[in-house]
Tab-separated table of C-alpha atoms in Angstrom:
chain	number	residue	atom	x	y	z
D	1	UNK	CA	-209.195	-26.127	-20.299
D	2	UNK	CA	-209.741	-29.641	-20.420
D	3	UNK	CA	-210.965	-31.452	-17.389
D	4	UNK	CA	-208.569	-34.699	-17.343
D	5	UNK	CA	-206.568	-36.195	-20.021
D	6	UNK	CA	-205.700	-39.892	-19.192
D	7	UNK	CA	-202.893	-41.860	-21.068
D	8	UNK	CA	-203.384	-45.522	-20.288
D	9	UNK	CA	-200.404	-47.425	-20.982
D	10	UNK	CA	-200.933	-51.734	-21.110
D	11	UNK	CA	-198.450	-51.575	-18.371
D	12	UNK	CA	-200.232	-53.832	-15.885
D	13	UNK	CA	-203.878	-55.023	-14.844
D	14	UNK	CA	-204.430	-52.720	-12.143
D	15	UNK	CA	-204.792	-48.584	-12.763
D	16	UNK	CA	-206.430	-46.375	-10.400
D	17	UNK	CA	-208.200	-42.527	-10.287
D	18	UNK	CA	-206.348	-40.734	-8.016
D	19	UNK	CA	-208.062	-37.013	-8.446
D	20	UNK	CA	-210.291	-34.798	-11.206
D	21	UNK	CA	-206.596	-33.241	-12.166
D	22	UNK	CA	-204.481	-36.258	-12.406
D	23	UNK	CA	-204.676	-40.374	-12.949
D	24	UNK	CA	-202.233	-42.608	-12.433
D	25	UNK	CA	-201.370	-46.160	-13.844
D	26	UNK	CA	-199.771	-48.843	-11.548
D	27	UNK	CA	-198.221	-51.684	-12.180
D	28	UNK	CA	-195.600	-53.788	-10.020
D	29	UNK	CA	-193.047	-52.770	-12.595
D	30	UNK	CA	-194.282	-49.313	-13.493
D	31	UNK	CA	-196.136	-46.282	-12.492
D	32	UNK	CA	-196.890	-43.796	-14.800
D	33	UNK	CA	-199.142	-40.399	-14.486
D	34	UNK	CA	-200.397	-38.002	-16.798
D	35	UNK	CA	-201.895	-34.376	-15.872
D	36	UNK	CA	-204.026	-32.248	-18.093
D	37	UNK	CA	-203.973	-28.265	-18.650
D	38	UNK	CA	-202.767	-28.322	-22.137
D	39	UNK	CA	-199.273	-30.100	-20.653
D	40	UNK	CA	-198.759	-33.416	-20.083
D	41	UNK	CA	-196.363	-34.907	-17.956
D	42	UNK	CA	-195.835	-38.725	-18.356
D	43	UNK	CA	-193.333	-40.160	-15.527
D	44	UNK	CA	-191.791	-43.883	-16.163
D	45	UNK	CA	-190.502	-45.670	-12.814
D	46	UNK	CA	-188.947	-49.040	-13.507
D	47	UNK	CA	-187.735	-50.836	-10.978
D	48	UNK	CA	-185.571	-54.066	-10.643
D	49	UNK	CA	-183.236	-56.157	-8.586
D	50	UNK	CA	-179.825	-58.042	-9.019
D	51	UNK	CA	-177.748	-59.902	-6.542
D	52	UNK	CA	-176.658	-56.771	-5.187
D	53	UNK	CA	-178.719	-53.731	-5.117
D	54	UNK	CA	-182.209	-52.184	-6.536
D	55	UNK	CA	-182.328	-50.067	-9.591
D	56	UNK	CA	-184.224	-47.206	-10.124
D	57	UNK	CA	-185.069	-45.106	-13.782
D	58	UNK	CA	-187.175	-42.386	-13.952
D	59	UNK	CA	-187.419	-40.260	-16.740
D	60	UNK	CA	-189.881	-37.354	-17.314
D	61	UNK	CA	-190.865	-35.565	-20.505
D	62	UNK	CA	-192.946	-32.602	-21.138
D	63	UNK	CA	-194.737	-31.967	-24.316
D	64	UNK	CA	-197.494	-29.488	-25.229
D	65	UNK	CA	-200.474	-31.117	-27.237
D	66	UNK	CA	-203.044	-28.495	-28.678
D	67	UNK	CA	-206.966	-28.987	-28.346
D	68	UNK	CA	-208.193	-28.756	-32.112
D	69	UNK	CA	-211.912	-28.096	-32.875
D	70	UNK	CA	-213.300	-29.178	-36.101
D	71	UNK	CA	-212.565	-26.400	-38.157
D	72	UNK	CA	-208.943	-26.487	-36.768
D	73	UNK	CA	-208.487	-30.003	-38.091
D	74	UNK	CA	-209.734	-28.801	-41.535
D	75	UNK	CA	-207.111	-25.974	-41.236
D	76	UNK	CA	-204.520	-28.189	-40.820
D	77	UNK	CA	-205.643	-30.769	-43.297
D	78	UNK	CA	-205.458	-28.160	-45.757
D	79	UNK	CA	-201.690	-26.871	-44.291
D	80	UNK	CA	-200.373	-30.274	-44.899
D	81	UNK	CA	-201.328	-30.888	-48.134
D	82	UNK	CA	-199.935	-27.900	-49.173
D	83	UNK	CA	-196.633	-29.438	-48.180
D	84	UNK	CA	-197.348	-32.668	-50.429
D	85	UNK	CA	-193.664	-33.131	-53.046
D	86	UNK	CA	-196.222	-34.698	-55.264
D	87	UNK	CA	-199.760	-33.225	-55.515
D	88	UNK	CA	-202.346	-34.747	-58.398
D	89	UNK	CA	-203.743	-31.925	-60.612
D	90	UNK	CA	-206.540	-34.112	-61.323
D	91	UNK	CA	-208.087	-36.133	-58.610
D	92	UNK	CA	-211.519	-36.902	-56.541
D	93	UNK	CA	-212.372	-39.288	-54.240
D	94	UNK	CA	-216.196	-41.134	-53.080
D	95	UNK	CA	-216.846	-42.315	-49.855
D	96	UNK	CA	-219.983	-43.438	-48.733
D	97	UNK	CA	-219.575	-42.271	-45.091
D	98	UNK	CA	-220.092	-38.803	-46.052
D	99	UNK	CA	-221.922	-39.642	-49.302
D	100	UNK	CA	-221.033	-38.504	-52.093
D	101	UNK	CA	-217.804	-37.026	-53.617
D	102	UNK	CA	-215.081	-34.333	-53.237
D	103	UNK	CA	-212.137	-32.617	-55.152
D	104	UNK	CA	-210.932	-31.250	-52.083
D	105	UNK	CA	-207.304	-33.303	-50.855
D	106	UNK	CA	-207.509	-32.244	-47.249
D	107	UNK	CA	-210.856	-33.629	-46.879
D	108	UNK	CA	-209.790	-37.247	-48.648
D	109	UNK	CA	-209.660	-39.218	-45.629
D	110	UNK	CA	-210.635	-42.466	-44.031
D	111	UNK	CA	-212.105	-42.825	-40.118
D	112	UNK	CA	-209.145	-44.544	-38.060
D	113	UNK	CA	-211.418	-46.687	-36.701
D	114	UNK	CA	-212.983	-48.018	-39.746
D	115	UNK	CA	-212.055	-51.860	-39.591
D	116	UNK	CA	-209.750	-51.188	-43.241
D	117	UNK	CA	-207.713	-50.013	-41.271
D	118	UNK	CA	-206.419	-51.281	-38.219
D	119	UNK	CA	-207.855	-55.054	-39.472
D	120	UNK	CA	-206.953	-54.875	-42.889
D	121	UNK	CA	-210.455	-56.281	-43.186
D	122	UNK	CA	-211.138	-54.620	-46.641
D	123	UNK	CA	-210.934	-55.244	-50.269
D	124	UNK	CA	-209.805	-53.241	-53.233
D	125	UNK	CA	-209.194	-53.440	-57.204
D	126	UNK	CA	-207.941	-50.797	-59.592
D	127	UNK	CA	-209.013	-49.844	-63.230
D	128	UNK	CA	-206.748	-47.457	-65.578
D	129	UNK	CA	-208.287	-44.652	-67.026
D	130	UNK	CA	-207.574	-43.500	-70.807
D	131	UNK	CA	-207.833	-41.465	-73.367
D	132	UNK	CA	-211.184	-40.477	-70.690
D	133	UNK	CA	-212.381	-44.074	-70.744
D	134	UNK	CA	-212.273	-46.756	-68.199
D	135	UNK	CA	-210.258	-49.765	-69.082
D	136	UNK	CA	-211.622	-53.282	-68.460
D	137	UNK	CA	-214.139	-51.189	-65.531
D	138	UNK	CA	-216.418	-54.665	-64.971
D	139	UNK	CA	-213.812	-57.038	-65.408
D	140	UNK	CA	-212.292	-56.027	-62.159
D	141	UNK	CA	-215.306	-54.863	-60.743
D	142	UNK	CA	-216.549	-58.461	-60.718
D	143	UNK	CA	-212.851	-59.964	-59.152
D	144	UNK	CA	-213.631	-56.777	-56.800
D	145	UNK	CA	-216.812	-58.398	-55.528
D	146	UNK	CA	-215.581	-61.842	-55.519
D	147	UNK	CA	-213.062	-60.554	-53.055
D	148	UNK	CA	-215.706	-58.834	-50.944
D	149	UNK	CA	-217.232	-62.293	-50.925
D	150	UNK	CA	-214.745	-63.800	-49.824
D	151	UNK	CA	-213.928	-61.297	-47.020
D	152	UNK	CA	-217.594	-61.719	-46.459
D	153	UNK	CA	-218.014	-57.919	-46.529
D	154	UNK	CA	-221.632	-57.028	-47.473
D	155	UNK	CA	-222.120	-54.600	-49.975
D	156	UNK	CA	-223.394	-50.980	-49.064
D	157	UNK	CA	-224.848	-50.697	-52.552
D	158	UNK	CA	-225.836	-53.099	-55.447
D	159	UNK	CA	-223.377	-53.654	-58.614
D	160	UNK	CA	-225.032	-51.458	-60.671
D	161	UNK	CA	-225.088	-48.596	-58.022
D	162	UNK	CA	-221.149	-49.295	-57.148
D	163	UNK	CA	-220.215	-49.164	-60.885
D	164	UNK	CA	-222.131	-45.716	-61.373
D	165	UNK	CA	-220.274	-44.231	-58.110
D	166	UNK	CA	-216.797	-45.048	-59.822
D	167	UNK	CA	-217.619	-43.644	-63.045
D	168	UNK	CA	-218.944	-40.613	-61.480
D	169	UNK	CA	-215.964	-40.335	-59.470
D	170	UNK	CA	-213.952	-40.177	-62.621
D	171	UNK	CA	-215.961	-37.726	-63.996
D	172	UNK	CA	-215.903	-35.723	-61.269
D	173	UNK	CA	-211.754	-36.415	-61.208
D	174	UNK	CA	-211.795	-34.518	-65.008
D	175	UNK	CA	-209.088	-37.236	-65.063
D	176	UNK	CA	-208.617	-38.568	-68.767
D	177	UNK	CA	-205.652	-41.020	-68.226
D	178	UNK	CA	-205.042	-41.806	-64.615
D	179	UNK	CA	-205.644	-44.405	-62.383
D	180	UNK	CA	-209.745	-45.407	-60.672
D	181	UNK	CA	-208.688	-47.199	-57.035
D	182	UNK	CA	-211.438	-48.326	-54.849
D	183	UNK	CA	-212.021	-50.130	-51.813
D	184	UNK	CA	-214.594	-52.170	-49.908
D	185	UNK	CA	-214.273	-52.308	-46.064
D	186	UNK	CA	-216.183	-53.621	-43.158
D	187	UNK	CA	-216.840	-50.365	-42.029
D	188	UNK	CA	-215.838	-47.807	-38.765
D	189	UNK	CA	-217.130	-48.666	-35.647
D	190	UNK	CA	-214.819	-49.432	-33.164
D	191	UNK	CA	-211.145	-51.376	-32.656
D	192	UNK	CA	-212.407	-54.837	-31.775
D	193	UNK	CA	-211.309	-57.902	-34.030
D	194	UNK	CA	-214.784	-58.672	-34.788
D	195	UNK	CA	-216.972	-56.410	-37.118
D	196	UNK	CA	-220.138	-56.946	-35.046
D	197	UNK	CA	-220.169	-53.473	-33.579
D	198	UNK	CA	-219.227	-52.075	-37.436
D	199	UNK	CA	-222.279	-50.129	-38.811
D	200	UNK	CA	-222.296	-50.663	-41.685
D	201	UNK	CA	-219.962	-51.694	-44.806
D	202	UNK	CA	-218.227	-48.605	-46.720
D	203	UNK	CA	-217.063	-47.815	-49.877
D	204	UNK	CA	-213.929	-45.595	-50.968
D	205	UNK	CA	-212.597	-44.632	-54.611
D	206	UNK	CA	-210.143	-42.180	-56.158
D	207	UNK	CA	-209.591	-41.197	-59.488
D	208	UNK	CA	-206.471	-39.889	-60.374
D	209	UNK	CA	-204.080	-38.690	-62.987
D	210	UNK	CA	-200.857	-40.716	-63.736
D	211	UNK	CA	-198.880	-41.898	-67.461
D	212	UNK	CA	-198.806	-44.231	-69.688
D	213	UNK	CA	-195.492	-46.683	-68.527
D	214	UNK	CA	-192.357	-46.731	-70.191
D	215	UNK	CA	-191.683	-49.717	-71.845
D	216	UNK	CA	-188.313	-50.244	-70.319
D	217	UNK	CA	-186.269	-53.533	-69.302
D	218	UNK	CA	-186.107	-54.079	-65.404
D	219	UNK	CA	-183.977	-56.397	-62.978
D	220	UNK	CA	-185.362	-59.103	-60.714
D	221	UNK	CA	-184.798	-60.780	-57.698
D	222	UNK	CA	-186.220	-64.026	-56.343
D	223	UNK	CA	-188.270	-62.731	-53.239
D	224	UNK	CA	-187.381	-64.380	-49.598
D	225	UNK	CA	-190.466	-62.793	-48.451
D	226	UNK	CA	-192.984	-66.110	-47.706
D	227	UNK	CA	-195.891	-65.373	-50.193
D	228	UNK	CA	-199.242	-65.510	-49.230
D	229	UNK	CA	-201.276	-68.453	-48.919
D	230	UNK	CA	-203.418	-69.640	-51.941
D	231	UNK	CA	-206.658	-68.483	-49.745
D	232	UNK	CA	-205.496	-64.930	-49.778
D	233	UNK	CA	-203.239	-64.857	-52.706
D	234	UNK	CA	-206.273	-64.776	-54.873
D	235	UNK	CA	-208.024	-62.325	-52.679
D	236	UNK	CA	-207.221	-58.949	-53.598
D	237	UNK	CA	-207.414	-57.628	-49.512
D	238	UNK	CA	-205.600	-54.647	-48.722
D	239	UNK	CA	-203.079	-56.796	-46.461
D	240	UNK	CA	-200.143	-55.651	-49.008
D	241	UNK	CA	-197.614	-56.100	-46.094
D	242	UNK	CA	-196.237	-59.360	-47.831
D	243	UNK	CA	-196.105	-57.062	-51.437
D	244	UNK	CA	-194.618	-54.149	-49.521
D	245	UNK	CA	-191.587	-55.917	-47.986
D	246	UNK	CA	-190.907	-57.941	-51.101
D	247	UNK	CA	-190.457	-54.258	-53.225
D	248	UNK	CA	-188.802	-53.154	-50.836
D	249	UNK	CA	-185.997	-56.056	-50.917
D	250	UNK	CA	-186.407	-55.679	-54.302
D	251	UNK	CA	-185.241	-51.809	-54.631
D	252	UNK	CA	-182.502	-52.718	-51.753
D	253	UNK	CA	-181.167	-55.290	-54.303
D	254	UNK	CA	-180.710	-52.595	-56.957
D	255	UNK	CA	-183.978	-54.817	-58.762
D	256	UNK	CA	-187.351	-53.339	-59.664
D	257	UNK	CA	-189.270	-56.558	-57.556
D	258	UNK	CA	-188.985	-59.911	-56.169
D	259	UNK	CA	-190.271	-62.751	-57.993
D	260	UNK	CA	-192.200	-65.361	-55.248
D	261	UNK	CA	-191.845	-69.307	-55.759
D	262	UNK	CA	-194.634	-71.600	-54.678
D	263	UNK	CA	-194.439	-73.912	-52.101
D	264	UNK	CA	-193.745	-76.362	-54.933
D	265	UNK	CA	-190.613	-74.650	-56.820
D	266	UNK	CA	-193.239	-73.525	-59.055
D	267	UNK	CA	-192.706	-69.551	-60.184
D	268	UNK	CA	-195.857	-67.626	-58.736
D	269	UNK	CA	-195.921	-63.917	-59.315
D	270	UNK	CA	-194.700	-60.697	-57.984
D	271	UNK	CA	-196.086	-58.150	-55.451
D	272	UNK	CA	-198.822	-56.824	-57.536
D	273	UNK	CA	-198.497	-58.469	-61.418
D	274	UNK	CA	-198.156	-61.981	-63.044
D	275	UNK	CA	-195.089	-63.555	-64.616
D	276	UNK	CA	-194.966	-64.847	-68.711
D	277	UNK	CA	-192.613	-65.826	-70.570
D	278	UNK	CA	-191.630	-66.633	-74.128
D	279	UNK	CA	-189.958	-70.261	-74.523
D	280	UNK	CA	-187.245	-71.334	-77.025
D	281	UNK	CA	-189.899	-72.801	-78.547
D	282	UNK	CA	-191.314	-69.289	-79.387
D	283	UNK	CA	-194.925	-69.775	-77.094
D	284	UNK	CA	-196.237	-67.770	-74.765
D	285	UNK	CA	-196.375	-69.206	-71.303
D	286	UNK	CA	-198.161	-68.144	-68.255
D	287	UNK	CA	-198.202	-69.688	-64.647
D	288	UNK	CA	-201.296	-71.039	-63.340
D	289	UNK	CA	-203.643	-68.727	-61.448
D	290	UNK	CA	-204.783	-71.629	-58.934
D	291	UNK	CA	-202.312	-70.186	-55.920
D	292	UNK	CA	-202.093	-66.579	-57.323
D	293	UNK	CA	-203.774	-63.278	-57.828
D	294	UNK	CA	-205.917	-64.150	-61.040
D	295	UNK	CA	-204.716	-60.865	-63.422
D	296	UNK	CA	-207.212	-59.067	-65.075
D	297	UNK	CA	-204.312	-57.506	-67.751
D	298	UNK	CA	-203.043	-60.672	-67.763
D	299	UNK	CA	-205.686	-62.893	-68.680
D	300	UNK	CA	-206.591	-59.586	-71.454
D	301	UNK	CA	-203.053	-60.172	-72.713
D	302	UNK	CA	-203.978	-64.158	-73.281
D	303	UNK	CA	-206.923	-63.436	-75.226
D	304	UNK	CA	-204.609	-60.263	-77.326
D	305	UNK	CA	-202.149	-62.933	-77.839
D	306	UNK	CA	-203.737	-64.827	-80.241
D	307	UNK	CA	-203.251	-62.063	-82.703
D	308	UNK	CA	-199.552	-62.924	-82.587
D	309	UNK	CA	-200.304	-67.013	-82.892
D	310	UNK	CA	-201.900	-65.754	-86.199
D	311	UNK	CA	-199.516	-63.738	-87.485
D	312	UNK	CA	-196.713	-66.113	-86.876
D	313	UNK	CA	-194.778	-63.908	-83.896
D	314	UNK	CA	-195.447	-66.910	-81.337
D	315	UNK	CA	-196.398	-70.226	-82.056
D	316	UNK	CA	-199.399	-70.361	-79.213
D	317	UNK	CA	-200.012	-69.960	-75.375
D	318	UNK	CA	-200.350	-72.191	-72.739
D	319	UNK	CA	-201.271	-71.153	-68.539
D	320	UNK	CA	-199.875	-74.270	-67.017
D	321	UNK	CA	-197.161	-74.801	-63.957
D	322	UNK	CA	-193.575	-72.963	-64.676
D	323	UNK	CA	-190.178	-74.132	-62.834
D	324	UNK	CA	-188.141	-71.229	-61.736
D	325	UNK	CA	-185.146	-73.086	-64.278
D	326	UNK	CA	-187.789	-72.646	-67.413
D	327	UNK	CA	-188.637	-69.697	-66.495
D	328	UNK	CA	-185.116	-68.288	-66.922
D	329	UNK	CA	-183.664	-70.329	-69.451
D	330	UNK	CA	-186.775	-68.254	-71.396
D	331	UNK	CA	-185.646	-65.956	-74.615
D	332	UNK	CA	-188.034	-63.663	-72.687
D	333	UNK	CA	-189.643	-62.726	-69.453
D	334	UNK	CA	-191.996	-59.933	-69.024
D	335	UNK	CA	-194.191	-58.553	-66.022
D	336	UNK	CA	-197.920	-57.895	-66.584
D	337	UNK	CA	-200.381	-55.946	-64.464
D	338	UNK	CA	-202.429	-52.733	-64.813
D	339	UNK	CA	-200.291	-50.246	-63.264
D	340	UNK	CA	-197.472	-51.543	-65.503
D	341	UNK	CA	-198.998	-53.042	-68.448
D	342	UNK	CA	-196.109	-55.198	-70.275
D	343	UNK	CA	-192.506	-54.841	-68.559
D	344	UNK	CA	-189.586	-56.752	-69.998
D	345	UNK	CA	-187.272	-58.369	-67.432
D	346	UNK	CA	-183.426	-58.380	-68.458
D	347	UNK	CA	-182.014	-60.612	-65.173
D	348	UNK	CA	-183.009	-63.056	-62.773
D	349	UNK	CA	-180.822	-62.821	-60.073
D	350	UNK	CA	-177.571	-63.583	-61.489
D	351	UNK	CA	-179.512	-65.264	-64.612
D	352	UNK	CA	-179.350	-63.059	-68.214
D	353	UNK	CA	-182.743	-63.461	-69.533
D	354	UNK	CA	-182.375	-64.528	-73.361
D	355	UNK	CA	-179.829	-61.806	-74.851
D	356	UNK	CA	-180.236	-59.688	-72.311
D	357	UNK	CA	-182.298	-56.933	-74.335
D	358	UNK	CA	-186.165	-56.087	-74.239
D	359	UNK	CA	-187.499	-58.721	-76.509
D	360	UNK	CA	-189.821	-58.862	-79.535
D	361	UNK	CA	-192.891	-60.425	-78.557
D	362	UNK	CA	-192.775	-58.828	-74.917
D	363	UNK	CA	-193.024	-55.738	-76.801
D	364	UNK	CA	-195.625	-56.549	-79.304
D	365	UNK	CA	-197.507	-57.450	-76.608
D	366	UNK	CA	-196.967	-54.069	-74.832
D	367	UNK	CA	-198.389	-52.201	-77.828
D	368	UNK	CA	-201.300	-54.556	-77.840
D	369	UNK	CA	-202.352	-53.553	-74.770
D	370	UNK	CA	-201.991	-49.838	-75.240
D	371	UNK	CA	-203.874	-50.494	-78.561
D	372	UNK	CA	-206.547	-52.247	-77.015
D	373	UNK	CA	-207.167	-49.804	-74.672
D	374	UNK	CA	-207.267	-46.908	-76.908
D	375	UNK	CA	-209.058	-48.511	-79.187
D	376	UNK	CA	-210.583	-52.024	-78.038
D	377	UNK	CA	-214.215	-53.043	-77.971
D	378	UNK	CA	-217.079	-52.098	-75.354
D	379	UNK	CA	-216.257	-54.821	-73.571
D	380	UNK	CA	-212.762	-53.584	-71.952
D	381	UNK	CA	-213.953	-49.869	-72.806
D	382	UNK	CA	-216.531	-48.069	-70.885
D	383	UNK	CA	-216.792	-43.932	-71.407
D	384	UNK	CA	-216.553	-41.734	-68.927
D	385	UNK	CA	-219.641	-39.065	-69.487
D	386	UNK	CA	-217.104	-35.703	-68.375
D	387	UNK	CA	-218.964	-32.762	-67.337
């Protein structure tokens, strides 16, 4: 049996040991004690006073709470993945705490007090995988150590050493179109604000299998979520709380996301891809990235785009401030980002974009990007060496 278990509860400043069996909390409001033997028993008194008599509440609840060893926690791991709706067939993750990496889902986990998590001091990027190579790998392997910079996180290993790890990881995934996710963080330690007692800096990844997006028309919203500021709008930190509740508005308003506006009245982006357009005037035209996640498909997409200046589908492209009225008075409006590629965007709120149907250029643009990374240069293409 265990000896003592001890809940403390922030009740108060004052708590005192009354025996080896039992402990008790104390407050001038509250007294609460907790007493070990594989039951606990926690007891709330709250007391309080009106014009005309004291109140008392007490209320008492029992609950049993098993003592797992090691292997037990593995077990039951293992149990609960097994109850997963949605289980990858293909998937391994890295992490340098334990060093190397593992196929096994139960064992895919992250320390609770690792600083990633209850901070949200941490970084991450994501790379798409296809056709078994990795699409634009160093591209946002290099915005995924600017980030670190700027979160002043210190790298655990050099470039080179990080960029093997996530190919291995891949490779070790037998993932051929998927998804590569991976995070920096300051590292476990303890549950302070400061990372001083961290030991050192970590490094996650996953690899794992997902499809190729339909290229299907969507519905937005204009997000009252307040956007992040420019500081951490172009860092890609795992603080996706902002992101999160802007979806989820999103989905409540029958819309796929919300679309945030800049301080300014200047169109921004959405929760995790950029905002183009196409203008009456038949050019592309992309909001600035000075306040904004700077998109690695995005800016790709720029660079593809020229193909259609050339052959006459668009007349150029300019990255330059957008009002939301421009912006959907557009023949077309498209979302861009990696887990999405090119998504055409029918409505605006009450606002028909153009004629209402997924639109020439947005989709020419689409199968550029699945062209380019089937079949681009080394630059945007590294293999992945399966074994």
């Amino acid at each position: 049996m265990a000896s003592l278990s001890t809940l403390l509860l922030e009740l108060g400043p004052i708590y005192t040991l009354a025996s080896d069996k039992a402990a008790s909390y104390r407050s001038n409001r509250y007294a609460c004690s907790s007493v070990s033997a594989g039951r606990f028993q926690i007891g709330i008194k709250a007391t309080g006073s009106s014009d005309t008599a004291d109140h008392v509440i007490t209320k008492v609840k029992d609950f049993e709470v098993p003592l797992l060893s090691g292997a037990q926690v593995v077990e039951q791991l293992r149990a609960f993945e097994q109850k997963r709706f949605r289980k990858p067939s293909t998937v391994a993750m890295y992490s340098s705490i334990f060093g190397g990496i593992t196929t096994d889902l139960a064992a895919m986990v992250v320390p609770l007090d690792d600083h990633m998590v209850h901070r949200g001091h941490g970084v991450f990027d994501t790379a798409a995988i296809m056709d078994g190579y990795l699409y634009e790998l160093d591209q946002h392997l290099d915005r995924f150590l600017r980030s670190a910079a700027m979160a002043k996180i210190n790298l655990p290993f050099d470039r080179s050493q990080i960029r093997n790890i996530l190919i291995h990881t891949v490779s070790a995934s037998k993932c051929t179109e998927g998804a590569l996710r991976y995070w920096l963080s300051v590292g476990p330690g303890d549950f302070y604000l400061s990372p001083s007692g961290c030991l050192q800096s970590a490094l996650y990844a996953v690899a794992y299998e997902t499809y190729l997006p339909e290229f299907t028309g969507s519905k937005v919203i204009t997000s009252s979520i307040p956007m992040k500021s420019p500081k951490f709008a172009v860092m890609k930190s795992v603080n996706y709380l902002p992101n999160a509740l802007s979806k989820m508005e999103a989905e409540q308003n029958g819309a796929f996301v919300g679309i945030w506006i800049d301080d300014e009245g200047y169109v921004a982006e959405g929760p995790n891809m950029n905002v183009a357009f196409v203008t009456e005037e038949r050019e592309l035209l992309m909001p600035e990235f000075d306040k904004i996640l700077s998109g690695c498909t995005a800016r790709r997409v720029i660079v593809l785009a020229e193909k259609l200046v050339r052959e006459g589908k668009i007349r150029g492209v300019r990255v330059q401030k957008v009002r939301v009225r421009e912006g959907k008075m557009a023949n077309e409006m498209m979302l861009i980002g990696s887990g999405i590629l090119v998504k055409p965007v029918l409505q605006w709120d009450d606002q028909i974009i153009g004629d209402g149907k997924e639109g020439p250029v947005t989709e020419a643009i689409f199968r550029l990007i699945v062209e380019d990374m089937r079949s681009g240069p080394p630059s945007v293409r590294v293999p992945v060496p399966y074994h």
